[in-house]
């Protein structure tokens, strides 16, 4: 087992550890149907994910005829209820995620989760995936008064997981901006929900498979 230059690795969730788009798309489309809007293809929804529930609703409404903030707020509670009811029917971990998390833990590395998904939904999904005991610290989109890309979220996730030298793994420009603002090395995954190629995120490294994460981390040096 190689020695890693990090005490802790933090992860984004949606589009990084798991493909949650099928269930998010189902809840979004049911919410849109409530407003007599047409459904949106799951692949299109993938490009809308990453900035939180209200942003997803805002984009969904914009793509189906437009909508005011009042309409977003009207749909918000319905979306949360629908999503919580069926949060893990189509969601699947990306290939190699669980062995990678096991390897990090075996190497003595602590794990944190930093996601814009509301905290209660994050915990519900973690239980559905059997991941409720995998992370030492968790910060969701409503845990603090701020959300990614505010670096306070990532710093708090690191603090809750015990602190130390950390790196962040994510899939989007939001994750990249968060890591850069926090002064923490960023590893981008080449899959996920980014609105641009992973190579354009300004990451310290890019991986296309989770079995590449450990050797990639070995090559990185943590920022102070």
PDB file of C-alpha atoms in Angstrom:
ATOM      1  CA  UNK A   1       0.000   0.000   0.000  1.00  0.00           C
ATOM      2  CA  UNK A   2       1.647   3.288  -1.077  1.00  0.00           C
ATOM      3  CA  UNK A   3       2.111   6.095   1.439  1.00  0.00           C
ATOM      4  CA  UNK A   4      -0.096   9.082   0.671  1.00  0.00           C
ATOM      5  CA  UNK A   5       0.860  12.726   1.300  1.00  0.00           C
ATOM      6  CA  UNK A   6      -2.638  13.413   2.669  1.00  0.00           C
ATOM      7  CA  UNK A   7      -4.398  12.824   5.961  1.00  0.00           C
ATOM      8  CA  UNK A   8      -7.828  13.266   4.455  1.00  0.00           C
ATOM      9  CA  UNK A   9      -9.608  13.136   1.090  1.00  0.00           C
ATOM     10  CA  UNK A  10     -12.889  15.017   0.608  1.00  0.00           C
ATOM     11  CA  UNK A  11     -15.336  14.101  -2.136  1.00  0.00           C
ATOM     12  CA  UNK A  12     -18.244  15.677  -3.934  1.00  0.00           C
ATOM     13  CA  UNK A  13     -21.188  13.260  -4.213  1.00  0.00           C
ATOM     14  CA  UNK A  14     -23.416  13.712  -7.287  1.00  0.00           C
ATOM     15  CA  UNK A  15     -21.467  12.979 -10.458  1.00  0.00           C
ATOM     16  CA  UNK A  16     -18.322  12.121  -8.510  1.00  0.00           C
ATOM     17  CA  UNK A  17     -19.041   9.116  -6.295  1.00  0.00           C
ATOM     18  CA  UNK A  18     -22.438   8.157  -7.718  1.00  0.00           C
ATOM     19  CA  UNK A  19     -24.531   8.702 -10.807  1.00  0.00           C
ATOM     20  CA  UNK A  20     -27.605  10.186  -9.133  1.00  0.00           C
ATOM     21  CA  UNK A  21     -29.049  11.738 -12.298  1.00  0.00           C
ATOM     22  CA  UNK A  22     -31.750   9.094 -12.963  1.00  0.00           C
ATOM     23  CA  UNK A  23     -33.472   9.728  -9.632  1.00  0.00           C
ATOM     24  CA  UNK A  24     -32.934  13.493  -9.748  1.00  0.00           C
ATOM     25  CA  UNK A  25     -34.403  13.561 -13.261  1.00  0.00           C
ATOM     26  CA  UNK A  26     -37.419  11.524 -12.144  1.00  0.00           C
ATOM     27  CA  UNK A  27     -38.151  13.910  -9.270  1.00  0.00           C
ATOM     28  CA  UNK A  28     -37.566  16.944 -11.477  1.00  0.00           C
ATOM     29  CA  UNK A  29     -39.885  15.661 -14.194  1.00  0.00           C
ATOM     30  CA  UNK A  30     -42.629  14.854 -11.709  1.00  0.00           C
ATOM     31  CA  UNK A  31     -42.292  18.384 -10.338  1.00  0.00           C
ATOM     32  CA  UNK A  32     -42.383  19.868 -13.837  1.00  0.00           C
ATOM     33  CA  UNK A  33     -45.483  17.803 -14.631  1.00  0.00           C
ATOM     34  CA  UNK A  34     -47.179  19.416 -11.642  1.00  0.00           C
ATOM     35  CA  UNK A  35     -46.763  22.712 -13.513  1.00  0.00           C
ATOM     36  CA  UNK A  36     -47.898  21.181 -16.818  1.00  0.00           C
ATOM     37  CA  UNK A  37     -44.360  21.220 -18.204  1.00  0.00           C
ATOM     38  CA  UNK A  38     -42.871  18.563 -20.518  1.00  0.00           C
ATOM     39  CA  UNK A  39     -40.236  16.133 -19.192  1.00  0.00           C
ATOM     40  CA  UNK A  40     -36.498  16.634 -19.650  1.00  0.00           C
ATOM     41  CA  UNK A  41     -34.159  13.898 -20.853  1.00  0.00           C
ATOM     42  CA  UNK A  42     -31.879  12.483 -18.150  1.00  0.00           C
ATOM     43  CA  UNK A  43     -28.737  13.338 -20.119  1.00  0.00           C
ATOM     44  CA  UNK A  44     -29.858  16.965 -20.221  1.00  0.00           C
ATOM     45  CA  UNK A  45     -30.552  16.895 -16.476  1.00  0.00           C
ATOM     46  CA  UNK A  46     -26.977  15.696 -15.907  1.00  0.00           C
ATOM     47  CA  UNK A  47     -25.766  19.045 -17.240  1.00  0.00           C
ATOM     48  CA  UNK A  48     -28.004  20.911 -14.787  1.00  0.00           C
ATOM     49  CA  UNK A  49     -26.794  19.226 -11.585  1.00  0.00           C
ATOM     50  CA  UNK A  50     -24.219  20.600  -9.185  1.00  0.00           C
ATOM     51  CA  UNK A  51     -25.480  23.899  -7.793  1.00  0.00           C
ATOM     52  CA  UNK A  52     -28.213  22.611  -5.486  1.00  0.00           C
ATOM     53  CA  UNK A  53     -31.912  21.832  -5.689  1.00  0.00           C
ATOM     54  CA  UNK A  54     -33.212  25.320  -6.345  1.00  0.00           C
ATOM     55  CA  UNK A  55     -30.712  25.793  -9.162  1.00  0.00           C
ATOM     56  CA  UNK A  56     -31.790  22.474 -10.686  1.00  0.00           C
ATOM     57  CA  UNK A  57     -35.436  23.542 -10.543  1.00  0.00           C
ATOM     58  CA  UNK A  58     -34.575  26.945 -11.959  1.00  0.00           C
ATOM     59  CA  UNK A  59     -32.794  25.341 -14.910  1.00  0.00           C
ATOM     60  CA  UNK A  60     -35.567  22.801 -15.421  1.00  0.00           C
ATOM     61  CA  UNK A  61     -38.197  25.519 -15.549  1.00  0.00           C
ATOM     62  CA  UNK A  62     -36.061  27.654 -17.859  1.00  0.00           C
ATOM     63  CA  UNK A  63     -35.675  24.698 -20.250  1.00  0.00           C
ATOM     64  CA  UNK A  64     -39.432  24.099 -20.379  1.00  0.00           C
ATOM     65  CA  UNK A  65     -40.786  27.601 -20.853  1.00  0.00           C
ATOM     66  CA  UNK A  66     -39.307  29.745 -18.103  1.00  0.00           C
ATOM     67  CA  UNK A  67     -40.366  30.468 -14.555  1.00  0.00           C
ATOM     68  CA  UNK A  68     -40.157  32.978 -11.753  1.00  0.00           C
ATOM     69  CA  UNK A  69     -38.455  32.575  -8.384  1.00  0.00           C
ATOM     70  CA  UNK A  70     -41.938  32.245  -6.913  1.00  0.00           C
ATOM     71  CA  UNK A  71     -42.463  29.187  -9.107  1.00  0.00           C
ATOM     72  CA  UNK A  72     -39.104  27.779  -8.027  1.00  0.00           C
ATOM     73  CA  UNK A  73     -40.118  28.117  -4.376  1.00  0.00           C
ATOM     74  CA  UNK A  74     -43.493  26.507  -5.058  1.00  0.00           C
ATOM     75  CA  UNK A  75     -41.763  23.528  -6.633  1.00  0.00           C
ATOM     76  CA  UNK A  76     -38.972  23.239  -4.092  1.00  0.00           C
ATOM     77  CA  UNK A  77     -40.852  21.397  -1.339  1.00  0.00           C
ATOM     78  CA  UNK A  78     -42.579  19.100  -3.832  1.00  0.00           C
ATOM     79  CA  UNK A  79     -39.250  18.163  -5.438  1.00  0.00           C
ATOM     80  CA  UNK A  80     -37.671  17.366  -2.059  1.00  0.00           C
ATOM     81  CA  UNK A  81     -40.634  15.193  -1.099  1.00  0.00           C
ATOM     82  CA  UNK A  82     -40.632  13.312  -4.394  1.00  0.00           C
ATOM     83  CA  UNK A  83     -36.866  12.800  -4.389  1.00  0.00           C
ATOM     84  CA  UNK A  84     -36.744  11.624  -0.769  1.00  0.00           C
ATOM     85  CA  UNK A  85     -39.494   9.092  -1.487  1.00  0.00           C
ATOM     86  CA  UNK A  86     -37.518   7.441  -4.307  1.00  0.00           C
ATOM     87  CA  UNK A  87     -33.908   8.501  -3.821  1.00  0.00           C
ATOM     88  CA  UNK A  88     -32.054   5.375  -4.901  1.00  0.00           C
ATOM     89  CA  UNK A  89     -34.023   3.513  -7.577  1.00  0.00           C
ATOM     90  CA  UNK A  90     -31.706   4.431 -10.448  1.00  0.00           C
ATOM     91  CA  UNK A  91     -28.704   5.825  -8.565  1.00  0.00           C
ATOM     92  CA  UNK A  92     -25.538   3.734  -8.834  1.00  0.00           C
ATOM     93  CA  UNK A  93     -21.994   4.162  -7.507  1.00  0.00           C
ATOM     94  CA  UNK A  94     -19.446   4.709 -10.240  1.00  0.00           C
ATOM     95  CA  UNK A  95     -17.296   1.694 -11.055  1.00  0.00           C
ATOM     96  CA  UNK A  96     -14.468   1.207  -8.594  1.00  0.00           C
ATOM     97  CA  UNK A  97     -15.712   3.704  -5.997  1.00  0.00           C
ATOM     98  CA  UNK A  98     -16.131   1.311  -3.093  1.00  0.00           C
ATOM     99  CA  UNK A  99     -12.763  -0.486  -3.508  1.00  0.00           C
ATOM    100  CA  UNK A 100     -11.117   2.938  -3.791  1.00  0.00           C
ATOM    101  CA  UNK A 101     -12.718   4.162  -0.559  1.00  0.00           C
ATOM    102  CA  UNK A 102     -11.689   0.909   1.124  1.00  0.00           C
ATOM    103  CA  UNK A 103      -8.095   1.357  -0.060  1.00  0.00           C
ATOM    104  CA  UNK A 104      -7.961   4.937   1.214  1.00  0.00           C
ATOM    105  CA  UNK A 105      -9.253   3.836   4.590  1.00  0.00           C
ATOM    106  CA  UNK A 106      -6.744   0.970   4.707  1.00  0.00           C
ATOM    107  CA  UNK A 107      -3.976   3.498   4.034  1.00  0.00           C
ATOM    108  CA  UNK A 108      -5.046   5.436   7.133  1.00  0.00           C
ATOM    109  CA  UNK A 109      -6.716   8.265   5.215  1.00  0.00           C
ATOM    110  CA  UNK A 110      -9.871   9.842   6.629  1.00  0.00           C
ATOM    111  CA  UNK A 111     -12.790  10.606   4.284  1.00  0.00           C
ATOM    112  CA  UNK A 112     -15.101  13.607   4.057  1.00  0.00           C
ATOM    113  CA  UNK A 113     -18.108  14.508   1.931  1.00  0.00           C
ATOM    114  CA  UNK A 114     -18.781  18.037   0.677  1.00  0.00           C
ATOM    115  CA  UNK A 115     -21.932  18.336  -1.444  1.00  0.00           C
ATOM    116  CA  UNK A 116     -24.525  20.950  -2.367  1.00  0.00           C
ATOM    117  CA  UNK A 117     -27.244  18.298  -1.896  1.00  0.00           C
ATOM    118  CA  UNK A 118     -29.269  19.110   1.264  1.00  0.00           C
ATOM    119  CA  UNK A 119     -27.810  17.318   4.265  1.00  0.00           C
ATOM    120  CA  UNK A 120     -30.886  15.231   5.144  1.00  0.00           C
ATOM    121  CA  UNK A 121     -31.115  13.972   1.547  1.00  0.00           C
ATOM    122  CA  UNK A 122     -27.393  13.242   1.530  1.00  0.00           C
ATOM    123  CA  UNK A 123     -27.707  11.134   4.667  1.00  0.00           C
ATOM    124  CA  UNK A 124     -30.782   9.388   3.272  1.00  0.00           C
ATOM    125  CA  UNK A 125     -28.893   8.487   0.099  1.00  0.00           C
ATOM    126  CA  UNK A 126     -25.828   7.326   2.031  1.00  0.00           C
ATOM    127  CA  UNK A 127     -28.022   4.937   4.018  1.00  0.00           C
ATOM    128  CA  UNK A 128     -29.644   3.658   0.832  1.00  0.00           C
ATOM    129  CA  UNK A 129     -26.203   2.965  -0.648  1.00  0.00           C
ATOM    130  CA  UNK A 130     -24.921   1.398   2.582  1.00  0.00           C
ATOM    131  CA  UNK A 131     -22.350   4.190   2.933  1.00  0.00           C
ATOM    132  CA  UNK A 132     -23.562   5.697   6.212  1.00  0.00           C
ATOM    133  CA  UNK A 133     -20.346   4.747   8.040  1.00  0.00           C
ATOM    134  CA  UNK A 134     -17.843   5.525   5.296  1.00  0.00           C
ATOM    135  CA  UNK A 135     -17.276   9.237   5.964  1.00  0.00           C
ATOM    136  CA  UNK A 136     -15.714  10.936   8.971  1.00  0.00           C
ATOM    137  CA  UNK A 137     -17.212  14.326   8.158  1.00  0.00           C
ATOM    138  CA  UNK A 138     -20.137  15.549   6.069  1.00  0.00           C
ATOM    139  CA  UNK A 139     -21.289  19.003   4.991  1.00  0.00           C
ATOM    140  CA  UNK A 140     -24.397  19.383   2.830  1.00  0.00           C
ATOM    141  CA  UNK A 141     -25.841  22.274   0.914  1.00  0.00           C
ATOM    142  CA  UNK A 142     -27.863  23.538   3.867  1.00  0.00           C
ATOM    143  CA  UNK A 143     -25.472  22.639   6.694  1.00  0.00           C
ATOM    144  CA  UNK A 144     -23.942  26.127   6.654  1.00  0.00           C
ATOM    145  CA  UNK A 145     -25.332  29.502   5.558  1.00  0.00           C
ATOM    146  CA  UNK A 146     -23.101  29.208   2.459  1.00  0.00           C
ATOM    147  CA  UNK A 147     -22.653  26.605  -0.281  1.00  0.00           C
ATOM    148  CA  UNK A 148     -20.000  25.639  -2.794  1.00  0.00           C
ATOM    149  CA  UNK A 149     -18.099  27.367  -4.333  1.00  0.00           C
ATOM    150  CA  UNK A 150     -17.713  29.154  -0.976  1.00  0.00           C
ATOM    151  CA  UNK A 151     -14.583  27.538   0.501  1.00  0.00           C
ATOM    152  CA  UNK A 152     -16.091  27.566   4.006  1.00  0.00           C
ATOM    153  CA  UNK A 153     -18.033  24.424   3.087  1.00  0.00           C
ATOM    154  CA  UNK A 154     -14.944  22.448   2.166  1.00  0.00           C
ATOM    155  CA  UNK A 155     -12.955  23.737   5.123  1.00  0.00           C
ATOM    156  CA  UNK A 156     -15.771  22.726   7.467  1.00  0.00           C
ATOM    157  CA  UNK A 157     -15.985  19.254   5.922  1.00  0.00           C
ATOM    158  CA  UNK A 158     -12.234  18.863   6.444  1.00  0.00           C
ATOM    159  CA  UNK A 159     -12.526  20.123  10.033  1.00  0.00           C
ATOM    160  CA  UNK A 160     -15.370  17.737  10.820  1.00  0.00           C
ATOM    161  CA  UNK A 161     -13.322  14.834   9.481  1.00  0.00           C
ATOM    162  CA  UNK A 162     -10.419  15.653  11.790  1.00  0.00           C
ATOM    163  CA  UNK A 163      -8.390  18.165   9.782  1.00  0.00           C
ATOM    164  CA  UNK A 164      -4.906  17.770   8.371  1.00  0.00           C
ATOM    165  CA  UNK A 165      -3.488  17.714   4.862  1.00  0.00           C
ATOM    166  CA  UNK A 166      -6.400  17.367   2.466  1.00  0.00           C
ATOM    167  CA  UNK A 167      -7.288  17.017  -1.219  1.00  0.00           C
ATOM    168  CA  UNK A 168     -10.697  17.354  -2.856  1.00  0.00           C
ATOM    169  CA  UNK A 169     -12.154  15.124  -5.579  1.00  0.00           C
ATOM    170  CA  UNK A 170     -15.023  16.459  -7.706  1.00  0.00           C
ATOM    171  CA  UNK A 171     -16.492  16.708 -11.179  1.00  0.00           C
ATOM    172  CA  UNK A 172     -17.405  20.343 -11.866  1.00  0.00           C
ATOM    173  CA  UNK A 173     -16.169  23.910 -12.094  1.00  0.00           C
ATOM    174  CA  UNK A 174     -18.015  24.521  -8.823  1.00  0.00           C
ATOM    175  CA  UNK A 175     -15.851  21.890  -7.146  1.00  0.00           C
ATOM    176  CA  UNK A 176     -12.721  23.257  -8.791  1.00  0.00           C
ATOM    177  CA  UNK A 177     -13.472  26.814  -7.665  1.00  0.00           C
ATOM    178  CA  UNK A 178     -14.205  25.575  -4.143  1.00  0.00           C
ATOM    179  CA  UNK A 179     -10.907  23.723  -3.860  1.00  0.00           C
ATOM    180  CA  UNK A 180      -8.900  26.587  -5.325  1.00  0.00           C
ATOM    181  CA  UNK A 181     -10.511  29.102  -2.954  1.00  0.00           C
ATOM    182  CA  UNK A 182      -9.769  26.803  -0.016  1.00  0.00           C
ATOM    183  CA  UNK A 183      -6.152  26.318  -1.102  1.00  0.00           C
ATOM    184  CA  UNK A 184      -6.625  22.551  -1.360  1.00  0.00           C
ATOM    185  CA  UNK A 185      -5.377  20.373  -4.255  1.00  0.00           C
ATOM    186  CA  UNK A 186      -8.159  19.321  -6.621  1.00  0.00           C
ATOM    187  CA  UNK A 187      -8.544  16.069  -8.538  1.00  0.00           C
ATOM    188  CA  UNK A 188     -11.211  16.113 -11.260  1.00  0.00           C
ATOM    189  CA  UNK A 189     -13.017  13.017 -12.475  1.00  0.00           C
ATOM    190  CA  UNK A 190     -13.417  12.757 -16.234  1.00  0.00           C
ATOM    191  CA  UNK A 191     -16.993  11.504 -15.943  1.00  0.00           C
ATOM    192  CA  UNK A 192     -19.804  13.150 -14.002  1.00  0.00           C
ATOM    193  CA  UNK A 193     -21.835  16.269 -14.623  1.00  0.00           C
ATOM    194  CA  UNK A 194     -19.375  18.933 -15.704  1.00  0.00           C
ATOM    195  CA  UNK A 195     -20.463  21.520 -18.260  1.00  0.00           C
ATOM    196  CA  UNK A 196     -16.957  21.423 -19.763  1.00  0.00           C
ATOM    197  CA  UNK A 197     -14.198  18.839 -20.272  1.00  0.00           C
ATOM    198  CA  UNK A 198     -12.414  17.869 -17.068  1.00  0.00           C
ATOM    199  CA  UNK A 199      -9.138  19.071 -18.543  1.00  0.00           C
ATOM    200  CA  UNK A 200     -10.539  22.606 -18.588  1.00  0.00           C
ATOM    201  CA  UNK A 201     -11.341  22.736 -14.875  1.00  0.00           C
ATOM    202  CA  UNK A 202      -7.852  23.790 -13.790  1.00  0.00           C
ATOM    203  CA  UNK A 203      -7.440  20.646 -11.701  1.00  0.00           C
ATOM    204  CA  UNK A 204      -4.135  19.479 -10.282  1.00  0.00           C
ATOM    205  CA  UNK A 205      -4.897  16.098 -11.838  1.00  0.00           C
ATOM    206  CA  UNK A 206      -7.650  14.360 -13.811  1.00  0.00           C
ATOM    207  CA  UNK A 207      -8.678  10.716 -13.447  1.00  0.00           C
ATOM    208  CA  UNK A 208     -11.023   8.661 -15.612  1.00  0.00           C
ATOM    209  CA  UNK A 209     -11.184   5.636 -13.290  1.00  0.00           C
ATOM    210  CA  UNK A 210     -11.219   5.319  -9.529  1.00  0.00           C
ATOM    211  CA  UNK A 211      -8.374   2.831  -9.541  1.00  0.00           C
ATOM    212  CA  UNK A 212      -6.223   5.754 -10.728  1.00  0.00           C
ATOM    213  CA  UNK A 213      -6.964   7.899  -7.671  1.00  0.00           C
ATOM    214  CA  UNK A 214      -4.474   6.352  -5.237  1.00  0.00           C
ATOM    215  CA  UNK A 215      -1.446   6.608  -7.579  1.00  0.00           C
ATOM    216  CA  UNK A 216      -2.545  10.125  -8.545  1.00  0.00           C
ATOM    217  CA  UNK A 217      -2.679  11.198  -4.906  1.00  0.00           C
ATOM    218  CA  UNK A 218       0.780   9.764  -4.328  1.00  0.00           C
ATOM    219  CA  UNK A 219       2.102  12.154  -6.985  1.00  0.00           C
ATOM    220  CA  UNK A 220       0.421  15.219  -5.522  1.00  0.00           C
ATOM    221  CA  UNK A 221       1.762  17.434  -2.776  1.00  0.00           C
ATOM    222  CA  UNK A 222      -0.673  18.965  -0.342  1.00  0.00           C
ATOM    223  CA  UNK A 223      -0.891  22.746  -0.069  1.00  0.00           C
ATOM    224  CA  UNK A 224      -0.149  24.197   3.365  1.00  0.00           C
TER     225      UNK A 224
END
